mmCIF file with all atom_site columns, C-alpha atoms in Angstrom:
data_model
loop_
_atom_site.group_PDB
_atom_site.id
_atom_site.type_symbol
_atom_site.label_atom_id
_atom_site.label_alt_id
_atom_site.label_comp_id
_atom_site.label_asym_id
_atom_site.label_entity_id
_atom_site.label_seq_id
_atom_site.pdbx_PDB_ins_code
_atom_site.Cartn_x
_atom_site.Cartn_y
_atom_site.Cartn_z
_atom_site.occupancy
_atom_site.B_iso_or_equiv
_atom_site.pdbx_formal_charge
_atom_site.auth_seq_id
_atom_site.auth_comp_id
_atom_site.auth_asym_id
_atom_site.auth_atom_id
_atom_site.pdbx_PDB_model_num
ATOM 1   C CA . UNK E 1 1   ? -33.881 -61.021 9.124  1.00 87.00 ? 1   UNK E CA 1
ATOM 2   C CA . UNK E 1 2   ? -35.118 -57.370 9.440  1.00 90.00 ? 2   UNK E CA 1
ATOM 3   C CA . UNK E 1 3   ? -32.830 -54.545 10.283 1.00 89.00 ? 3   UNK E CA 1
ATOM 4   C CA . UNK E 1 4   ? -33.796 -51.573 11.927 1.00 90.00 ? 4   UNK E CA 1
ATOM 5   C CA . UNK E 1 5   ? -32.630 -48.323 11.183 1.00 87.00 ? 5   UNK E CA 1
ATOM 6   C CA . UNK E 1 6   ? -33.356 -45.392 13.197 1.00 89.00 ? 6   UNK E CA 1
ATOM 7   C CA . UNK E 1 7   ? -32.801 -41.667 13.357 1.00 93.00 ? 7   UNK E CA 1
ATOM 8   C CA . UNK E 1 8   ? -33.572 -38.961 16.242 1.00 94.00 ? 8   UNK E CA 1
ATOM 9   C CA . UNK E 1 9   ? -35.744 -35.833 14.963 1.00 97.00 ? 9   UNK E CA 1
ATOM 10  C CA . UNK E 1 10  ? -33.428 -32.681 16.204 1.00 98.00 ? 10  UNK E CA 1
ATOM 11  C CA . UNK E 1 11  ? -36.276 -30.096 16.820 1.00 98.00 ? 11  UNK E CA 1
ATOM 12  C CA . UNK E 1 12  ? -35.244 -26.746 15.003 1.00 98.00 ? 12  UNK E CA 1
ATOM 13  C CA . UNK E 1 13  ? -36.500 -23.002 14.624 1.00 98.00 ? 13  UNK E CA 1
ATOM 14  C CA . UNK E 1 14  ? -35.412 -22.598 10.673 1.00 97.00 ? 14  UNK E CA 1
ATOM 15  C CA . UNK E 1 15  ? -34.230 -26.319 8.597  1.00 97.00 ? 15  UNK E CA 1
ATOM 16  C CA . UNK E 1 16  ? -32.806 -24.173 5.862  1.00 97.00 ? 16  UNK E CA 1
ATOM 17  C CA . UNK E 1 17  ? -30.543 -22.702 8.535  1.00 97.00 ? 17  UNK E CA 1
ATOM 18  C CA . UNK E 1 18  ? -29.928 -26.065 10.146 1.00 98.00 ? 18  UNK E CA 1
ATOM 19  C CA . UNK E 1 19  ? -28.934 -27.254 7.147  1.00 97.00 ? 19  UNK E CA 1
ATOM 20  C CA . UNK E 1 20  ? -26.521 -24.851 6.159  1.00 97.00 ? 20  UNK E CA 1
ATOM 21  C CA . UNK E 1 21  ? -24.844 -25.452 9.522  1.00 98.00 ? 21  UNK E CA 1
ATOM 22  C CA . UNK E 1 22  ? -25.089 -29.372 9.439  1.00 98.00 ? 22  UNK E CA 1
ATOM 23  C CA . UNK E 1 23  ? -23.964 -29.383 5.234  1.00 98.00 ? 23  UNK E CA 1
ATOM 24  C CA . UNK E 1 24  ? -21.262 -26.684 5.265  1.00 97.00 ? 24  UNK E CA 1
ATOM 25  C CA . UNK E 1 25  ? -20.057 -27.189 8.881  1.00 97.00 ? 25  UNK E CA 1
ATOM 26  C CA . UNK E 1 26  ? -20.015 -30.117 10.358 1.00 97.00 ? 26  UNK E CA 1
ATOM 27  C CA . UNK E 1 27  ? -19.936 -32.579 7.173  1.00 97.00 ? 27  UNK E CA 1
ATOM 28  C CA . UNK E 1 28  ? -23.181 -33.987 6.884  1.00 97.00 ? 28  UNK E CA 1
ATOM 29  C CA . UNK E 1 29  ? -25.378 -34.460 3.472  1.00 98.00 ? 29  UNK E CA 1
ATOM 30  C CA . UNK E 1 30  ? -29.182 -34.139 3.062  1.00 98.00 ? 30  UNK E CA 1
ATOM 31  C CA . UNK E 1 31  ? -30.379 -37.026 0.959  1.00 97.00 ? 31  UNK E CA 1
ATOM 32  C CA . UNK E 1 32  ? -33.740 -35.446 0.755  1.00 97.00 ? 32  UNK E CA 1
ATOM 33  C CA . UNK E 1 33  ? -36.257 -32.534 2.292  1.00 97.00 ? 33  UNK E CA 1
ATOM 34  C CA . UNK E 1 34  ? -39.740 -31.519 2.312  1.00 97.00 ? 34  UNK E CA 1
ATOM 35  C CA . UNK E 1 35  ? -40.722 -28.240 1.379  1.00 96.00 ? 35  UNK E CA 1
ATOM 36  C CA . UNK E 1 36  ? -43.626 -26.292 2.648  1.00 93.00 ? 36  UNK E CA 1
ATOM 37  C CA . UNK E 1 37  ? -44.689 -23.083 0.912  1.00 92.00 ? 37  UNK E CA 1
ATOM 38  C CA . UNK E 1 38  ? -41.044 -23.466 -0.856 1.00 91.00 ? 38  UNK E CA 1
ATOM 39  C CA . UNK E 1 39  ? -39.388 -23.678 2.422  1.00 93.00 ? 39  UNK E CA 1
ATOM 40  C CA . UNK E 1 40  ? -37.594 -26.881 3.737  1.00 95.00 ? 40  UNK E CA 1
ATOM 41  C CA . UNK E 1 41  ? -40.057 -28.173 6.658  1.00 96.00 ? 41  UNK E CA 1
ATOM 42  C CA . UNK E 1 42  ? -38.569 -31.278 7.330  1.00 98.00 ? 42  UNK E CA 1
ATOM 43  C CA . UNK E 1 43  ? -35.081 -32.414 5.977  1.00 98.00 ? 43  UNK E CA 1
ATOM 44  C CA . UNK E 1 44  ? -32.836 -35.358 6.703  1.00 98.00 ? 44  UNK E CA 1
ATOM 45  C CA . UNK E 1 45  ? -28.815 -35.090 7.415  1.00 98.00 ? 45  UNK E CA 1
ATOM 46  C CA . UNK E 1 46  ? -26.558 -38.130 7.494  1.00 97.00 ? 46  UNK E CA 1
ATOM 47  C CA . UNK E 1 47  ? -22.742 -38.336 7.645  1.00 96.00 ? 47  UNK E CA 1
ATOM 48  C CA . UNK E 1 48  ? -21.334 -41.937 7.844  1.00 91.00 ? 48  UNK E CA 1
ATOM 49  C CA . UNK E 1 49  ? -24.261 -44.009 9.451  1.00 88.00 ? 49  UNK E CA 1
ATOM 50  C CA . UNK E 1 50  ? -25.496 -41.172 11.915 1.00 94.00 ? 50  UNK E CA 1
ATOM 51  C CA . UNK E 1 51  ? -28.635 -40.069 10.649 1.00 96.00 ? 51  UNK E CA 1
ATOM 52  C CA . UNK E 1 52  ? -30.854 -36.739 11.610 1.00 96.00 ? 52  UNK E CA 1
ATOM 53  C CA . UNK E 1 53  ? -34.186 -35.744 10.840 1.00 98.00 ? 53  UNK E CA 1
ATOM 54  C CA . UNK E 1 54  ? -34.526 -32.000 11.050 1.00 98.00 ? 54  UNK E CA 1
ATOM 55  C CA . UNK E 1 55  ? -38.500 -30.454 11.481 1.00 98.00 ? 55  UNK E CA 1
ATOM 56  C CA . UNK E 1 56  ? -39.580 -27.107 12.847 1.00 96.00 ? 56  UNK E CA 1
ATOM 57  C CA . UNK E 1 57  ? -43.102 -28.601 13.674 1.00 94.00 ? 57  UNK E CA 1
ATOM 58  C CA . UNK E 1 58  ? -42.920 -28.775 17.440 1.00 95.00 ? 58  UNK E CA 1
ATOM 59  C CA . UNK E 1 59  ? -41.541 -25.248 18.169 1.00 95.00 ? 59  UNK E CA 1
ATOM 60  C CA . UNK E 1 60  ? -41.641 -26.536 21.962 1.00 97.00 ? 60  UNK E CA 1
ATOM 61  C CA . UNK E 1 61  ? -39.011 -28.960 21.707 1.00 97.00 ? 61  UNK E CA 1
ATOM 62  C CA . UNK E 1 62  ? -36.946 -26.777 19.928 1.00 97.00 ? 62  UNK E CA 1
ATOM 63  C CA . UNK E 1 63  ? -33.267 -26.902 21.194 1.00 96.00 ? 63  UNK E CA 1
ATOM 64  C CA . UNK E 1 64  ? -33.778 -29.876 23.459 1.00 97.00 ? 64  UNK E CA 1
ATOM 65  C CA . UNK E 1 65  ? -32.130 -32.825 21.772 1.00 96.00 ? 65  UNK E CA 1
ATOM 66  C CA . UNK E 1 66  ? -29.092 -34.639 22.834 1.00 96.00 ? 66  UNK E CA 1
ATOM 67  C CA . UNK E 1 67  ? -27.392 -37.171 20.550 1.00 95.00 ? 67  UNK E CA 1
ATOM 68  C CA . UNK E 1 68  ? -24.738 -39.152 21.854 1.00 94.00 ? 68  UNK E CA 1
ATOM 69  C CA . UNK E 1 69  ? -22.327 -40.114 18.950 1.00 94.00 ? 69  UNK E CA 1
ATOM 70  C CA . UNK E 1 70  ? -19.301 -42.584 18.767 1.00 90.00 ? 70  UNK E CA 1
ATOM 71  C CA . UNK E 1 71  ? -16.349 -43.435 16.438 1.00 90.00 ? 71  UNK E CA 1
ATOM 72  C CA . UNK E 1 72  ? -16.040 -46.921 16.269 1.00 89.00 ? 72  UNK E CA 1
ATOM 73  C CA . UNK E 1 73  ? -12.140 -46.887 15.469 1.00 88.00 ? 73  UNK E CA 1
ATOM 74  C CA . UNK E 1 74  ? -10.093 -49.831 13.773 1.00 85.00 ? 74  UNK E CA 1
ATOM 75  C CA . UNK E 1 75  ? -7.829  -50.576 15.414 1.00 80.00 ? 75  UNK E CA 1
ATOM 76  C CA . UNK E 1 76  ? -9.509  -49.838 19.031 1.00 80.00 ? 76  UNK E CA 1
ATOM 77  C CA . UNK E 1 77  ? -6.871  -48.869 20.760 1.00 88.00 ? 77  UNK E CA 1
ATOM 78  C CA . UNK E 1 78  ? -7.101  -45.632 22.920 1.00 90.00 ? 78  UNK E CA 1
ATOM 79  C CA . UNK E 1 79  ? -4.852  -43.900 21.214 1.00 92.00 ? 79  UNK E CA 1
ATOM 80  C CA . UNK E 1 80  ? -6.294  -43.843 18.209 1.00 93.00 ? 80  UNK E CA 1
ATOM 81  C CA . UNK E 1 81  ? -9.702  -43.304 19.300 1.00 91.00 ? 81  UNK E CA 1
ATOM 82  C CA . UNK E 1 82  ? -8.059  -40.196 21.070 1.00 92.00 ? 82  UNK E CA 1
ATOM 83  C CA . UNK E 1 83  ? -6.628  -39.161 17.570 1.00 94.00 ? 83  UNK E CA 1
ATOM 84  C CA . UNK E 1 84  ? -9.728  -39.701 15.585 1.00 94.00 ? 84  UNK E CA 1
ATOM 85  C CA . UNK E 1 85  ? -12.043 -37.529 18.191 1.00 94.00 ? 85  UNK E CA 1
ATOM 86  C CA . UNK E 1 86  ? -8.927  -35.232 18.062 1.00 95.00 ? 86  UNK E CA 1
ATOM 87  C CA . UNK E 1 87  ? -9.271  -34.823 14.838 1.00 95.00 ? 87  UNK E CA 1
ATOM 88  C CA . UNK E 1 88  ? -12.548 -34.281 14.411 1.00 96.00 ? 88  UNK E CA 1
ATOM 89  C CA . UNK E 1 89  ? -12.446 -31.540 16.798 1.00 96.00 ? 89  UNK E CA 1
ATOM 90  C CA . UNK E 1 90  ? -9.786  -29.906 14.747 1.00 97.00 ? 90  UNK E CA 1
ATOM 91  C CA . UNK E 1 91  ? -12.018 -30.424 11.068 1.00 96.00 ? 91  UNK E CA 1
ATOM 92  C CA . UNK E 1 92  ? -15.018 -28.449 13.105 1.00 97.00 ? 92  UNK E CA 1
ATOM 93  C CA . UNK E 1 93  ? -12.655 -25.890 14.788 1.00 97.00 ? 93  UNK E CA 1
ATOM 94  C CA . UNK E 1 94  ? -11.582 -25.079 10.908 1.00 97.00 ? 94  UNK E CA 1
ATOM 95  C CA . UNK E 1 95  ? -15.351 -25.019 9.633  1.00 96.00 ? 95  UNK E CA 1
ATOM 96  C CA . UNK E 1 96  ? -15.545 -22.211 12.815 1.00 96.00 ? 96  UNK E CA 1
ATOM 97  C CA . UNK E 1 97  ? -17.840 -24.372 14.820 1.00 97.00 ? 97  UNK E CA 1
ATOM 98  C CA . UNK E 1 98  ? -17.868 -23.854 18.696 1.00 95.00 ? 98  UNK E CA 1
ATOM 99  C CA . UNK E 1 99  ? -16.600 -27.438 20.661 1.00 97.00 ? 99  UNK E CA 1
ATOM 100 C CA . UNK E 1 100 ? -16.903 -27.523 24.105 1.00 96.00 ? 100 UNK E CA 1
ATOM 101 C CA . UNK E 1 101 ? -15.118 -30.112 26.752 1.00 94.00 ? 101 UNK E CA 1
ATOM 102 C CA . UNK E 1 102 ? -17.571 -31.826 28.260 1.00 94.00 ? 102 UNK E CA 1
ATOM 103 C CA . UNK E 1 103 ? -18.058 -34.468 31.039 1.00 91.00 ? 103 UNK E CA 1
ATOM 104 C CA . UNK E 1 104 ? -20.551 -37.536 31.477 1.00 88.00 ? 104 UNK E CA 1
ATOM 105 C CA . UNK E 1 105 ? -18.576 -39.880 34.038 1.00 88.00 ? 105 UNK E CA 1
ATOM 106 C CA . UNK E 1 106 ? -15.610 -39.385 31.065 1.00 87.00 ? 106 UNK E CA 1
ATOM 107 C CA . UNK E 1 107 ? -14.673 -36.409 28.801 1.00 91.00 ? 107 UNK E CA 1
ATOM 108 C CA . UNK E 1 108 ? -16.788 -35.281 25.950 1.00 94.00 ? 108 UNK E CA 1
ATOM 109 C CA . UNK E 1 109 ? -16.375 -33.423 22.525 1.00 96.00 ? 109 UNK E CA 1
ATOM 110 C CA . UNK E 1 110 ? -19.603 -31.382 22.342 1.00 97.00 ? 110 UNK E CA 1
ATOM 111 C CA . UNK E 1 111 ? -20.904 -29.238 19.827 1.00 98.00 ? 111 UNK E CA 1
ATOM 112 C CA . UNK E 1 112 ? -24.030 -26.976 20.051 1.00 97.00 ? 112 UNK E CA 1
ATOM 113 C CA . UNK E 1 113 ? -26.361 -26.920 17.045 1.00 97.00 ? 113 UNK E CA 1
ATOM 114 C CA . UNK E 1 114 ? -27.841 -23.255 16.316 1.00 96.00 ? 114 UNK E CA 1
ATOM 115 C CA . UNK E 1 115 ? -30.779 -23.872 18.480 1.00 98.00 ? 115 UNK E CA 1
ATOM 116 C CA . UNK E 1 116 ? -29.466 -25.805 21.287 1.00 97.00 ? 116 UNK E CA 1
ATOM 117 C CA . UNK E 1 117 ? -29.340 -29.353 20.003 1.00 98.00 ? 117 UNK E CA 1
ATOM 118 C CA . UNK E 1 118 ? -26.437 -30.801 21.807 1.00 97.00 ? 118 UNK E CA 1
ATOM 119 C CA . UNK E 1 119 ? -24.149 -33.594 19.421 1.00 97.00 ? 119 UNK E CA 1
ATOM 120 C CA . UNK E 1 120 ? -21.784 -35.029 22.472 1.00 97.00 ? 120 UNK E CA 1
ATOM 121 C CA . UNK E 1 121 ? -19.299 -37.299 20.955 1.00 95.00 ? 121 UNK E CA 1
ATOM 122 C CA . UNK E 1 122 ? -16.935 -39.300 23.336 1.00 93.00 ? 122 UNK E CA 1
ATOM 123 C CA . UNK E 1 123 ? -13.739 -39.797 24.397 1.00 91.00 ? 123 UNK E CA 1
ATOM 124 C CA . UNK E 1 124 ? -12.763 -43.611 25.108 1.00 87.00 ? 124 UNK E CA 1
ATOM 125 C CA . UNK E 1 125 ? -12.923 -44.818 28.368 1.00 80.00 ? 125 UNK E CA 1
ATOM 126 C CA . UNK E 1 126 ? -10.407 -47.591 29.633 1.00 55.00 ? 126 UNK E CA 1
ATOM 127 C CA . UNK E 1 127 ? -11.630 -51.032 31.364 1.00 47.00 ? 127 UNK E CA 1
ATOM 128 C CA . UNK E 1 128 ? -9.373  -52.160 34.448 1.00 46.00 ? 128 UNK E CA 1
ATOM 129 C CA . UNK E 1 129 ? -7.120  -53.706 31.715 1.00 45.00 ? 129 UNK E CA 1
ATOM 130 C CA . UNK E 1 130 ? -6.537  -50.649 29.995 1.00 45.00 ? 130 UNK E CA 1
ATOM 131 C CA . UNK E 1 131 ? -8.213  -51.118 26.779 1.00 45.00 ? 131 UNK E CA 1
ATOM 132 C CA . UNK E 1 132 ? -10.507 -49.207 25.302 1.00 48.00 ? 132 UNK E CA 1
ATOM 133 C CA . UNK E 1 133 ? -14.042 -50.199 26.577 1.00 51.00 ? 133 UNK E CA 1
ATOM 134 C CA . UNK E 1 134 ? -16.473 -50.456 23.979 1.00 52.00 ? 134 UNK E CA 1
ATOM 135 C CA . UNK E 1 135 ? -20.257 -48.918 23.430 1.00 49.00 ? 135 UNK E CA 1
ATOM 136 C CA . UNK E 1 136 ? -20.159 -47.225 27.117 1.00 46.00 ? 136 UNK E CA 1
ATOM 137 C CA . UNK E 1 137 ? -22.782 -44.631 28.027 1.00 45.00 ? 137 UNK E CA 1
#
């Protein structure tokens, strides 16, 4: 068996600054970075098993990246996915990092990167039977 493992490049202006911001603020670690003319070119941030890849080499895509990100919560009910995305919000709101309410069809946590990246992380939705539907769009 082969597993796959993949991870969206968020297009940025400055890594080092991206890095501060996804290290110090929102929790992440950098397992490892390439320097270019001893600057950070290219740098990867993971917290749990969401992984980044940071670059500034396609200053056109800059600030237009969208990751959707969910808790999987045990146990799954709603209202401790509600608690858990609750309480998330309230670690970033300490760190002093901007969350927005946001809507897709159901509310959203979202958080703005530096350059525009938007991280929107989900609220649980409920099936007809009132339990907490899992891996919805």
């Amino acid at each position: 068996m082969t597993d796959w493992f993949g991870r969206a490049v968020l297009n940025v202006a400055d890594v080092e600054a991206s890095l501060r911001f996804y290290v110090e603020r929102l929790g992440f670690t950098s397992p490892w970075r390439y320097d270019e003319g001893g600057k950070a070119s290219v740098a990867q941030v993971e917290r749990q098993s969401c992984a980044f890849i940071l670059a500034d080499n396609w200053p056109e895509k800059i600030g237009k990246g969208l990751m959707f990100i969910s808790l999987n919560v045990e146990p799954g009910t709603r209202e401790d996915a509600v608690a858990a995305l609750d309480a998330l919000r309230a670690e970033l709101e300490a760190k002093g990092v901007p969350v927005k309410e946001g809507s897709w069809g159901y509310r959203l946590l979202v958080v703005d990167d530096p350059d525009g990246n938007q991280l929107f992380f989900n609220y649980p939705a409920e099936t007809a039977s009132g339990t907490v539907a899992k891996d919805e769009p």
